[in-house]
Structure formats: structure tokens, C-alpha cells
mmCIF file of C-alpha atoms in Angstrom:
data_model
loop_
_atom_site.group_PDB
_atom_site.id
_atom_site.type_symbol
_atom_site.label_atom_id
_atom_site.label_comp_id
_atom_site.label_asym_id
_atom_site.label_seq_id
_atom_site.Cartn_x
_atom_site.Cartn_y
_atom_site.Cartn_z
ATOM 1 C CA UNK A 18 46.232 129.879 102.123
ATOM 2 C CA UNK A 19 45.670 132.313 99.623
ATOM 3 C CA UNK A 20 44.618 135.754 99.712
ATOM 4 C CA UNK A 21 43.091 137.425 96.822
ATOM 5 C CA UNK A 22 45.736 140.630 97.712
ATOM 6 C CA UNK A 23 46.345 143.768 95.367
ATOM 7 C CA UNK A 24 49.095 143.230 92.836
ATOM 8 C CA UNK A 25 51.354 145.377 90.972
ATOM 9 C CA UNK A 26 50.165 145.473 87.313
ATOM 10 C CA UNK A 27 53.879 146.705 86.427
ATOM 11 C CA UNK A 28 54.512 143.284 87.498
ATOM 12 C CA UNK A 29 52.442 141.138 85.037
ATOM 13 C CA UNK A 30 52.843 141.349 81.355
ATOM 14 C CA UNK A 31 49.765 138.968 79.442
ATOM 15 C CA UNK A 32 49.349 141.160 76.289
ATOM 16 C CA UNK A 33 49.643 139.053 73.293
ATOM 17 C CA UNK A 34 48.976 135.976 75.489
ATOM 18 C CA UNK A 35 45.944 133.575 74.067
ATOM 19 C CA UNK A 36 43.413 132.161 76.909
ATOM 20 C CA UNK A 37 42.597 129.142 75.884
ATOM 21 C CA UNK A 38 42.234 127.730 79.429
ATOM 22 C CA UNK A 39 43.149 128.414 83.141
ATOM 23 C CA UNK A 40 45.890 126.209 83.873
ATOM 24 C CA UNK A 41 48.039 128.414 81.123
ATOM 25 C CA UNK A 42 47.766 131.056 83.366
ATOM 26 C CA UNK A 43 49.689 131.575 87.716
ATOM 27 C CA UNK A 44 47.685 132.151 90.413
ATOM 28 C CA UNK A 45 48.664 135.491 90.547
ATOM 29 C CA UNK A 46 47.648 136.193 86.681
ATOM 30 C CA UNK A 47 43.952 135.199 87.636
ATOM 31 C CA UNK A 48 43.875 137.223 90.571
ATOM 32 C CA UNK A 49 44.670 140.069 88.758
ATOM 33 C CA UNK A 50 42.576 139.611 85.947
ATOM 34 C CA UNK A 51 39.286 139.517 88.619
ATOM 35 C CA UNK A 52 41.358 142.867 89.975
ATOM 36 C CA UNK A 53 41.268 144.769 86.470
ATOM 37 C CA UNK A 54 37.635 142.739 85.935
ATOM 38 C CA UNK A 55 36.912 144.730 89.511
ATOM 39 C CA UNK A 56 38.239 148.402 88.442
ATOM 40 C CA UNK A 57 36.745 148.392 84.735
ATOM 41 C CA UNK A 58 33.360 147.051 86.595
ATOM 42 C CA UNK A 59 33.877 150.265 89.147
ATOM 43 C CA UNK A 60 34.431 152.277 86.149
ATOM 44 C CA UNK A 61 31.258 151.353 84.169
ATOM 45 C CA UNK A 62 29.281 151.597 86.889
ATOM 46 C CA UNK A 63 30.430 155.266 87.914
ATOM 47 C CA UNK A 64 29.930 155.873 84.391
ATOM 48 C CA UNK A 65 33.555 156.732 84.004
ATOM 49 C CA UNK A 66 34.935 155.958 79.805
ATOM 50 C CA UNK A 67 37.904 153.517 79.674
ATOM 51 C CA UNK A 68 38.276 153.474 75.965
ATOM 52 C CA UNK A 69 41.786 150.882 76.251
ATOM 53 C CA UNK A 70 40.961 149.419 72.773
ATOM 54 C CA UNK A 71 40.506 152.419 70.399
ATOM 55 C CA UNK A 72 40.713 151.163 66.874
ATOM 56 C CA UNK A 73 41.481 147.757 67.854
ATOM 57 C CA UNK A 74 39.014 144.981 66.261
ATOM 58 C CA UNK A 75 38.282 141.855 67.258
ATOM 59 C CA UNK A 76 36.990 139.295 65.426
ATOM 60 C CA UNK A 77 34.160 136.012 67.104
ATOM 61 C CA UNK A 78 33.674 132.667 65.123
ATOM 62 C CA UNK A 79 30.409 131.213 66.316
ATOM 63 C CA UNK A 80 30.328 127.446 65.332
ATOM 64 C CA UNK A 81 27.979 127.536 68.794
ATOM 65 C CA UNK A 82 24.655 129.536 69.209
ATOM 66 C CA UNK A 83 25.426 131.528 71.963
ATOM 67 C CA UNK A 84 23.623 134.389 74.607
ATOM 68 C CA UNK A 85 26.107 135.665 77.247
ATOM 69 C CA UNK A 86 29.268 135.248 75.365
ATOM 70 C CA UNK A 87 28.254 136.796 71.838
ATOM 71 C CA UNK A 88 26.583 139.771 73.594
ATOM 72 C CA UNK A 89 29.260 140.302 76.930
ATOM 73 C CA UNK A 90 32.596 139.809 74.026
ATOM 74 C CA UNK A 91 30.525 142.673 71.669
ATOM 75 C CA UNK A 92 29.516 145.256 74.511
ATOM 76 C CA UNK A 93 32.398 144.768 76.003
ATOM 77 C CA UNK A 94 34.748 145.576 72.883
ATOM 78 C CA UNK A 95 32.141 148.603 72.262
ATOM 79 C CA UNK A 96 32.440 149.858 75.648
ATOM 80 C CA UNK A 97 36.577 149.219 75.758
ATOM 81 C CA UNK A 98 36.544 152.019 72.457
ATOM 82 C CA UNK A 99 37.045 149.162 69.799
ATOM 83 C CA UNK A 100 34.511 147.064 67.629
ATOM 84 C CA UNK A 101 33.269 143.073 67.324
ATOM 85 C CA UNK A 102 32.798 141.232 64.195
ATOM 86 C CA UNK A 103 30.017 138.342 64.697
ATOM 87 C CA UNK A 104 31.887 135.322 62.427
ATOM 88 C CA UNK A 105 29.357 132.538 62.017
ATOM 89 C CA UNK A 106 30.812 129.131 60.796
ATOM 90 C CA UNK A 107 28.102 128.981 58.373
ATOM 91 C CA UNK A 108 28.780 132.574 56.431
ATOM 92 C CA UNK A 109 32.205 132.357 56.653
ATOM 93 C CA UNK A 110 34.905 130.026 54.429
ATOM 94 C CA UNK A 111 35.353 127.529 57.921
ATOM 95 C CA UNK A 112 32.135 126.443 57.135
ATOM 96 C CA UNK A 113 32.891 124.862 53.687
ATOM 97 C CA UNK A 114 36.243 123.665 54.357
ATOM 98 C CA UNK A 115 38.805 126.072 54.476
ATOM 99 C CA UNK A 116 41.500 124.675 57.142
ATOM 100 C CA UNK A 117 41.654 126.600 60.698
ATOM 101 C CA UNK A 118 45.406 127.243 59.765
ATOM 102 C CA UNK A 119 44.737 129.413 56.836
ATOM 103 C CA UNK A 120 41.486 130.990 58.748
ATOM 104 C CA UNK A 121 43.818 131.916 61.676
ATOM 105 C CA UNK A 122 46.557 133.290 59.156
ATOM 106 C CA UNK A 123 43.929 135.367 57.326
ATOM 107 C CA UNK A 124 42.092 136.488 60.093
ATOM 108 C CA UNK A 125 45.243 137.841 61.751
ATOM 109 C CA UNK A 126 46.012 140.055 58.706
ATOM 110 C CA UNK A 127 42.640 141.674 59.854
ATOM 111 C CA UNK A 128 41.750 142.058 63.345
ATOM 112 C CA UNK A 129 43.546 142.501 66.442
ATOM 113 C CA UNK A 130 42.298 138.729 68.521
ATOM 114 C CA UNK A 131 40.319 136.196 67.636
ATOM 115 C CA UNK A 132 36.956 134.973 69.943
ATOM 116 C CA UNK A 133 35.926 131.638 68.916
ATOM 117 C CA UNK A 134 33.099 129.080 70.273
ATOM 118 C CA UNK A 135 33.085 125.849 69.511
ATOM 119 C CA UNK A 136 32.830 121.946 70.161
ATOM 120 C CA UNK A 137 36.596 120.071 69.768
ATOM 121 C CA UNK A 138 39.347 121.503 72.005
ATOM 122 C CA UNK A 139 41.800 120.826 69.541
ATOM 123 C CA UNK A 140 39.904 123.599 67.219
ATOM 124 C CA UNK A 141 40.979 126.010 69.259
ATOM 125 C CA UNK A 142 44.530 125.321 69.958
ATOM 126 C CA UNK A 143 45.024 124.802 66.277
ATOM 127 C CA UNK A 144 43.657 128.149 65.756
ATOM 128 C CA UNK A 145 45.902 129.797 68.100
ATOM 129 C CA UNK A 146 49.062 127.565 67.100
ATOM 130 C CA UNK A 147 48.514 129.426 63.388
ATOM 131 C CA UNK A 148 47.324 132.633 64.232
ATOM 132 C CA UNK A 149 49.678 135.475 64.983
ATOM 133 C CA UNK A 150 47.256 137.856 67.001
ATOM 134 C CA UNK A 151 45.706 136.542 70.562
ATOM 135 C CA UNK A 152 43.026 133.529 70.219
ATOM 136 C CA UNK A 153 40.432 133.779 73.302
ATOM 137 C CA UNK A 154 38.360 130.110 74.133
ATOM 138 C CA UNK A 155 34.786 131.682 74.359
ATOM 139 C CA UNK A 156 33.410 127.646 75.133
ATOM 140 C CA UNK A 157 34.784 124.144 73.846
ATOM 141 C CA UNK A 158 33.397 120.822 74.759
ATOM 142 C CA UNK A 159 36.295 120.660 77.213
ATOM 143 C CA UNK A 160 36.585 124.046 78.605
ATOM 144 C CA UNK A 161 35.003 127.149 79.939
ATOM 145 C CA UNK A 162 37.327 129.471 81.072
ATOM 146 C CA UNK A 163 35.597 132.718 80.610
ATOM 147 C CA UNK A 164 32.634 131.729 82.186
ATOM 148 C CA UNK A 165 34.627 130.576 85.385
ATOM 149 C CA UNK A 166 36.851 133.659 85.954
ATOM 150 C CA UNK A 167 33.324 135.234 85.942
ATOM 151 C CA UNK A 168 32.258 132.584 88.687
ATOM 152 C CA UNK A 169 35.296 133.675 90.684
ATOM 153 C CA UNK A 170 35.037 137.275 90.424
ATOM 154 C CA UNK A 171 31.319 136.790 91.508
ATOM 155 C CA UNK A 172 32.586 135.063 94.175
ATOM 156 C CA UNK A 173 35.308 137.262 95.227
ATOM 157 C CA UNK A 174 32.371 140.025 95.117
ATOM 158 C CA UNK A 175 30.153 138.524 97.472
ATOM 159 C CA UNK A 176 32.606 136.621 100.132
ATOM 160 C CA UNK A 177 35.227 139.206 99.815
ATOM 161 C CA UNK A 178 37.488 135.999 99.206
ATOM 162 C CA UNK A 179 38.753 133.044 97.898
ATOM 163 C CA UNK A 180 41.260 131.067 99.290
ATOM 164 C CA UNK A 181 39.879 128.403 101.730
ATOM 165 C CA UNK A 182 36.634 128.505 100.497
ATOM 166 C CA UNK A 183 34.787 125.281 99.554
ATOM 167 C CA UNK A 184 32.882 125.093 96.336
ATOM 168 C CA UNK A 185 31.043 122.584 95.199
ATOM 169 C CA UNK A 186 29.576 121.010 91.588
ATOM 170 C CA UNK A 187 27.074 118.807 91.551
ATOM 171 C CA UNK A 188 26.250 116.922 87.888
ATOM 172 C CA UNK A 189 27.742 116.164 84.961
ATOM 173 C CA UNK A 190 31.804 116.333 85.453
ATOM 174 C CA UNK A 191 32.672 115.312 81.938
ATOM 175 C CA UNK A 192 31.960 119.075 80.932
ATOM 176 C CA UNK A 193 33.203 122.216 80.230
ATOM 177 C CA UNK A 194 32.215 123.820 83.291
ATOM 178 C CA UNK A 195 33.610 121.188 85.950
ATOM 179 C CA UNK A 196 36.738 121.424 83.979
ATOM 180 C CA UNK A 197 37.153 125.141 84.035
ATOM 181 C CA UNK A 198 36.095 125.186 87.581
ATOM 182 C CA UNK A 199 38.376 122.689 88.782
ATOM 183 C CA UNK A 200 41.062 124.636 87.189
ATOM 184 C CA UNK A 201 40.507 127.680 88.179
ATOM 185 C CA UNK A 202 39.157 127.011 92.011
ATOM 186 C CA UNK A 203 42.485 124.813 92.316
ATOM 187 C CA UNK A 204 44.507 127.993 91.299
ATOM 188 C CA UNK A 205 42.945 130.493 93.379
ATOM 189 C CA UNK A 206 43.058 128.115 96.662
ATOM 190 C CA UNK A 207 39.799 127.152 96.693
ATOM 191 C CA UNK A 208 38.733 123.520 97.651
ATOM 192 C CA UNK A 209 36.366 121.725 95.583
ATOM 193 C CA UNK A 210 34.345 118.604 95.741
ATOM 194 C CA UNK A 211 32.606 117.231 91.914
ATOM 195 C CA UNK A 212 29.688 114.938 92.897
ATOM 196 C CA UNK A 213 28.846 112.844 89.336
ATOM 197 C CA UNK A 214 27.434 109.287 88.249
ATOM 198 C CA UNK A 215 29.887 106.465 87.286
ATOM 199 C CA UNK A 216 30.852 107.547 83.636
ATOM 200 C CA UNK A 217 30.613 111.076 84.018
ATOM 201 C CA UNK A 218 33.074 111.670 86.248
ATOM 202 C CA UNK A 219 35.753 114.419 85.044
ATOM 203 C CA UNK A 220 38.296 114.502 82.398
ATOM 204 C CA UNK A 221 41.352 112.240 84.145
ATOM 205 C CA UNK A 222 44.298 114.569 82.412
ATOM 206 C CA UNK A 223 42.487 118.230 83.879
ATOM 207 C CA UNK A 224 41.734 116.509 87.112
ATOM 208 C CA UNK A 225 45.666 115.181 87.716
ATOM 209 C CA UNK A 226 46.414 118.781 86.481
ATOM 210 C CA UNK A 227 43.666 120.525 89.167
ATOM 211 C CA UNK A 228 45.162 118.057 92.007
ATOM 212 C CA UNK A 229 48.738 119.552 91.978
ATOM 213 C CA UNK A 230 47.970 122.867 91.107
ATOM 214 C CA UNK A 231 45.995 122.657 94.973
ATOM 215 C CA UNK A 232 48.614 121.306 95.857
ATOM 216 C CA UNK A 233 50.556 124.216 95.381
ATOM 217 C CA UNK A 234 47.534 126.606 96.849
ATOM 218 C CA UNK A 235 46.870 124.807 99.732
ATOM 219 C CA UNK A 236 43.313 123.289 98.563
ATOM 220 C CA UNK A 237 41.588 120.207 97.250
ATOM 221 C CA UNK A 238 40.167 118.351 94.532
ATOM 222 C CA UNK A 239 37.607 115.882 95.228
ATOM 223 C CA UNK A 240 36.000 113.885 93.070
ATOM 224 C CA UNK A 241 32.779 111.852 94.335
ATOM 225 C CA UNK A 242 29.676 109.387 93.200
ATOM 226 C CA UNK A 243 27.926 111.297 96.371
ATOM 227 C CA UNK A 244 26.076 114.765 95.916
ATOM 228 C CA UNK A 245 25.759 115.372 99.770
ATOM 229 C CA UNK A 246 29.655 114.896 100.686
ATOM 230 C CA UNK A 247 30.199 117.464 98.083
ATOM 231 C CA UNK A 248 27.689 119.618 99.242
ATOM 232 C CA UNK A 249 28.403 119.211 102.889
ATOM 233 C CA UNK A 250 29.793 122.614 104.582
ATOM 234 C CA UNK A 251 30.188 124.201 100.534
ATOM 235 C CA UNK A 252 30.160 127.818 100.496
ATOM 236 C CA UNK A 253 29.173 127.908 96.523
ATOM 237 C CA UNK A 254 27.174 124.953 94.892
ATOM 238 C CA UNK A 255 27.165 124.927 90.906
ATOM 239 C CA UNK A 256 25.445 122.951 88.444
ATOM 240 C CA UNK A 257 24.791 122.817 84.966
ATOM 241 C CA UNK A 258 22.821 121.186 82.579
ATOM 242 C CA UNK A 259 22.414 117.808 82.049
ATOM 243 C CA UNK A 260 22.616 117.663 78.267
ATOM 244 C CA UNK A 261 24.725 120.239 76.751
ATOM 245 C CA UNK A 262 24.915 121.574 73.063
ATOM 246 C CA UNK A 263 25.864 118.166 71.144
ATOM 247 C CA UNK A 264 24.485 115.995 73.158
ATOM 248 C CA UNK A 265 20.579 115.936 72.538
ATOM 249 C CA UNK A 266 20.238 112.536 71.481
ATOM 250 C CA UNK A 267 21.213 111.453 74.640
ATOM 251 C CA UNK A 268 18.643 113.579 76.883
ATOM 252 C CA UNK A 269 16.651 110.397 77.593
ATOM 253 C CA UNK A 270 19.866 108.045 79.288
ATOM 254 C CA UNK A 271 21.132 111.639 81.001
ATOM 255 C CA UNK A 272 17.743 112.098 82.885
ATOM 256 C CA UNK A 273 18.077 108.820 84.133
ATOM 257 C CA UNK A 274 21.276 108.826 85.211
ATOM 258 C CA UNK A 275 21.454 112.876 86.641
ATOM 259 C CA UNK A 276 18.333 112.237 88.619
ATOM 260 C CA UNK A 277 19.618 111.892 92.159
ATOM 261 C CA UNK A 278 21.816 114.948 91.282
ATOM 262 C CA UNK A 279 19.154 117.932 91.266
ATOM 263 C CA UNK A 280 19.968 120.688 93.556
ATOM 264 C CA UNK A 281 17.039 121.185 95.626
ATOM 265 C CA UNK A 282 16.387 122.362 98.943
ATOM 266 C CA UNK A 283 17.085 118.958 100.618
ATOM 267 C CA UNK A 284 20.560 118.971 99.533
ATOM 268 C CA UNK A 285 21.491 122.631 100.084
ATOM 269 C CA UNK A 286 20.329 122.655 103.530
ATOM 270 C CA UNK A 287 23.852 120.415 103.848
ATOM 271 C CA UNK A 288 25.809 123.596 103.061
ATOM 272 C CA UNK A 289 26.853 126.280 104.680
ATOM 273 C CA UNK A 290 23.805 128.964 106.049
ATOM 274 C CA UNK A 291 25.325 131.459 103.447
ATOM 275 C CA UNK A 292 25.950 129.559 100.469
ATOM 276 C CA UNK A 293 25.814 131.181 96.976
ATOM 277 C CA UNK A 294 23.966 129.337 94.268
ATOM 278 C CA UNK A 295 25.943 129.489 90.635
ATOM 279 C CA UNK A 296 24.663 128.284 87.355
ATOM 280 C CA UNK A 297 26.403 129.593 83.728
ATOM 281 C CA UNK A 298 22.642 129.421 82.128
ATOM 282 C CA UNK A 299 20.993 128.676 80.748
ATOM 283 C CA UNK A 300 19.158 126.576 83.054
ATOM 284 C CA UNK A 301 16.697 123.774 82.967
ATOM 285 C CA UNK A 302 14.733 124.752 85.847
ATOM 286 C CA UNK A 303 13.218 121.213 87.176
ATOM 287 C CA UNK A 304 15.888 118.692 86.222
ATOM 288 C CA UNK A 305 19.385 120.237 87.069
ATOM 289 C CA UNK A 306 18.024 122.671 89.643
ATOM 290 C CA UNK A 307 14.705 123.436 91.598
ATOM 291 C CA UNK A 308 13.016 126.863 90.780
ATOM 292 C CA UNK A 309 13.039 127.705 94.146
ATOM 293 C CA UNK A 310 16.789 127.462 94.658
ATOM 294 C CA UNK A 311 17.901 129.047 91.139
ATOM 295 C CA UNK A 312 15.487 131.584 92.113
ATOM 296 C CA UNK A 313 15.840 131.824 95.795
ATOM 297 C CA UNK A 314 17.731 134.327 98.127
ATOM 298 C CA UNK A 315 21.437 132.386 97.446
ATOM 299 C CA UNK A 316 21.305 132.656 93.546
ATOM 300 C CA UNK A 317 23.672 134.983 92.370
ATOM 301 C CA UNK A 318 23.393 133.361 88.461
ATOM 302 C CA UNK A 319 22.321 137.050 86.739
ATOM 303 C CA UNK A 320 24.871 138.526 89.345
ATOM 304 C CA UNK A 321 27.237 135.803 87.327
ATOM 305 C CA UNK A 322 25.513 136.553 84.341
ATOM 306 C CA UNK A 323 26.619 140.275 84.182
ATOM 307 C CA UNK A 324 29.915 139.481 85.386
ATOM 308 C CA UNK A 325 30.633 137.773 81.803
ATOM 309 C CA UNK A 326 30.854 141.295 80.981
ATOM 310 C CA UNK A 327 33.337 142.639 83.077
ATOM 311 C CA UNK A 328 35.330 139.795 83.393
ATOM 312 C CA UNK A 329 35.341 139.074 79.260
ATOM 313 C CA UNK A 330 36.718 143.233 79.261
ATOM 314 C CA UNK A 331 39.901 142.481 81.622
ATOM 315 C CA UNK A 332 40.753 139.702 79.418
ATOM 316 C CA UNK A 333 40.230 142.072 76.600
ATOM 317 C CA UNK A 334 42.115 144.521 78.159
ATOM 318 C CA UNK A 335 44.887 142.697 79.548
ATOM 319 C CA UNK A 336 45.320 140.720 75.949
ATOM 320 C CA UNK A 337 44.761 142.992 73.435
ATOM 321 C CA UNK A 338 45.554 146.350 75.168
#
């Protein structure tokens, strides 16, 4: 099994590099992203400055409303010495037409990496395939890699580990967030069990990928119709929502069919005694989680929430620095 052990930073070169999703990246480039995620966190927190991005500039296309990302991407470029430009798809030339090509080829002659958020994949690798400066996935439909090597440093903070645990995610797997997690929890030698509905089950292409990337860390990949055999013995149970950005006109078929697929108390008292509780938010108290578990003594979610922060700044760091 893994261990998540100190590495030489001599060792790993990712400047330049775009993050468009987790399986781009080794095991050992993860890790030490959650290690740099760990020092500039120890840093801020001593109140020590680490000003790494002086001068440099980056700019964020919204095409998505957004909370944690806009706000963790902009303090995190003030705090790292450089400055955020808030891009929404409806003030900017994106919004009327102009192709992603020429946006990424103009935007490069300006800033220093690009942040974007938005719904099609394929958005985002265009952008990066024409820009010449790094192109960071803040959310697509598919993926959410940010938010997950937040989940794992939050992890990593409160078991001290990562390899050989067991997490499990319990709702819809035909998001962003099972994707990501599957990803990144195959990577880092964690074993992980999605619990979804017939026709929600994962993307096929990231789940082959997740399956022999544990098999090269020593963990699983299980994908299930049953909520308590992924929940069984779990050291981390995630959900999120049942109808994400896009998908509002199909709240009334996704209540029906999410609706055995709450976590509650009943189905965390099959986990382990210690279990954390992680949700991106935000939440939907009552449908995809009880109040009293996303509130209760195992919820680390504003724990996560913060870690957006620290963990968006090592990417920032390690990318643009």
C-alpha cells in the first residue's frame, strides 16, 4: 500500500503543466501537491507571507455561478502576491461567439493561467490545446478535480493517511464529483465503493481508467446498485446533490430515483465508528443528506470547504510559480 511519505520537490517539475483532471497527473504528483497544499496551509495559518506569484495574473472564465471556487482561486492568487481577473461568459467575447481557440490565444498574451468553470469537458481541453499559458479545470460536467484534491488533503488531515483507506459515494455517479473521486482515491491507494441507481452509474471510460490505476496502488473500484455495501466498514462517505447545475428540469424523475440513496443515520451506522462525512456544497439538506449527519460530529464539509483554499494555492503554486 501506499504511504502518503515526504517527497523531494527537486524531484517533481509541474510548472507550466494544465490540470484538467487527476488521471494526467502520478501518484506521487498528487501527494505532493496535498504536501505543498499542507506547508502553504502551515504558513497562512502562522501568519507567515509566501508571496510565490508576485506580478503574475491569472485570469477565471465563469460560464458557472460559483461560491468556493471563484472566492478560494481569488484569495488564494491575492494571498500567493499575484491578482485574479473574474471573466464571466456573459461580459466577455465567449459569450457572443468568439471560438475558445482565439479566447485561449488572446488570453495567453495577457495573463499568466487560465481558471475556467464550465459545463462540456471538451471546453476545457480545447481551451488548453490553444492556449500557451497553464489552463486549470475549476468544474466541468465531467470532472472535479480541484474539489477532490481538497477532499484528499482533508482527509490526509484528519486520518493522517491515505492508502488503504475505504471511501465511499453514495448518489448520483454520472457526475463530476464521483469522477474526480474515483480518480483521485484510485491514485492515492484508496479503495472506493460508488453506490448509484441503474442509469446513473459512472462514466464507463473514467471508471476502466480508475480500475487500473488501483490496480497499480493496491486498491479498488467498486461500483454498486446497493448504498449499504458501499457504506459498509467506509472510513469517508460522500455525497452530492441530486440535481446539479444543468439539470433542473429533471429534479422531479431524480427525487424519485435518489430516494433510497440519502445518507442518514441508518446507513452510516454501517461504517466505520470514526467515519468522516464529505460533501463539496452546497448541500440540499433533506434529500441528499440528513441535517443531522451534514451537521453532526463526522462532518468535516467547511473543514473541506476551506481546504479549496489551500489546496487551489499548491496548484497555483506548483503551475504557475
Amino acid at each position: 500500500m501506499l504511504e502518503a511519505v515526504k517527497l523531494n520537490s527537486n524531484k517533481l517539475q509541474l510548472k507550466g503543466k494544465d490540470f484538467l483532471q487527476l488521471a494526467d497527473y502520478t501518484t506521487e504528483e498528487i501527494l505532493y501537491m496535498l504536501e505543498v497544499a499542507q506547508e502553504l496551509k502551515a504558513q497562512q495559518k502562522q501568519g507567515k507571507p509566501h508571496p510565490h506569484l508576485g506580478g503574475k495574473v491569472l485570469g477565471m472564465i465563469f460560464e458557472k455561478s460559483s461560491t468556493r471556487t471563484r472566492v478560494s482561486f481569488e484569495v488564494g492568487m491575492l494571498q500567493l502576491g499575484g491578482h485574479a481577473i473574474f471573466l464571466s461568459s456573459r461580459d466577455i467575447q465567449i459569450g457572443r461567439g468568439e471560438s475558445i481557440s482565439d479566447t485561449a490565444k488572446v488570453l495567453s498574451r495577457y495573463v499568466d493561467g487560465i481558471m475556467i468553470r464550465t459545463f462540456a469537458h471538451e471546453t476545457v481541453e480545447e481551451l488548453a490545446e490553444h492556449a500557451t499559458v497553464p489552463v486549470i479545470n475549476g468544474l466541468t460536467d465531467l470532472q472535479h478535480p480541484t474539489q477532490v484534491l481538497a477532499d484528499l488533503l482533508t482527509i490526509l488531515e484528519n486520518k493522517g493517511k491515505l492508502a488503504g483507506l475505504k471511501l465511499a459515494y453514495v448518489g448520483d455517479g454520472n457526475n463530476n464529483m464521483a469522477h474526480s473521486l474515483m480518480e483521485g482515491a484510485a491514485k492515492v491507494g484508496m479503495d472506493i465503493s460508488i453506490a448509484s441507481p441503474s442509469g446513473y452509474l459512472p462514466n464507463g471510460e473514467i471508471t476502466e481508467r480508475a480500475i487500473k490505476f488501483g490496480q497499480q496502488t493496491g486498491s479498488t473500484v467498486t461500483i454498486t446498485n446497493n448504498p449499504q455495501e458501499a457504506v459498509k466498514d467506509a472510513d469517508v462517505i460522500v455525497t452530492d446533490v441530486w440535481t446539479s447545475m444543468g439539470q433542473e428540469e429533471e429534479t422531479a424523475k431524480r427525487l424519485e430515483a435518489f430516494q433510497s440513496y440519502q445518507v442518514n443515520a441508518e446507513l452510516c451506522k454501517l461504517a466505520k465508528d470514526d467515519y468522516l462525512f464529505l460533501h463539496c456544497l452546497p448541500a440540499h439538506r433533506g434529500e441528499e443528506v440528513t441535517a443531522e449527519i451534514i451537521d453532526g460530529s463526522h462532518s468535516v464539509v467547511f473543514d473541506e470547504a476551506e481546504n479549496r483554499l489551500h489546496a487551489q494555492k499548491a496548484i497555483l503554486k506548483l503551475l504557475l510559480g
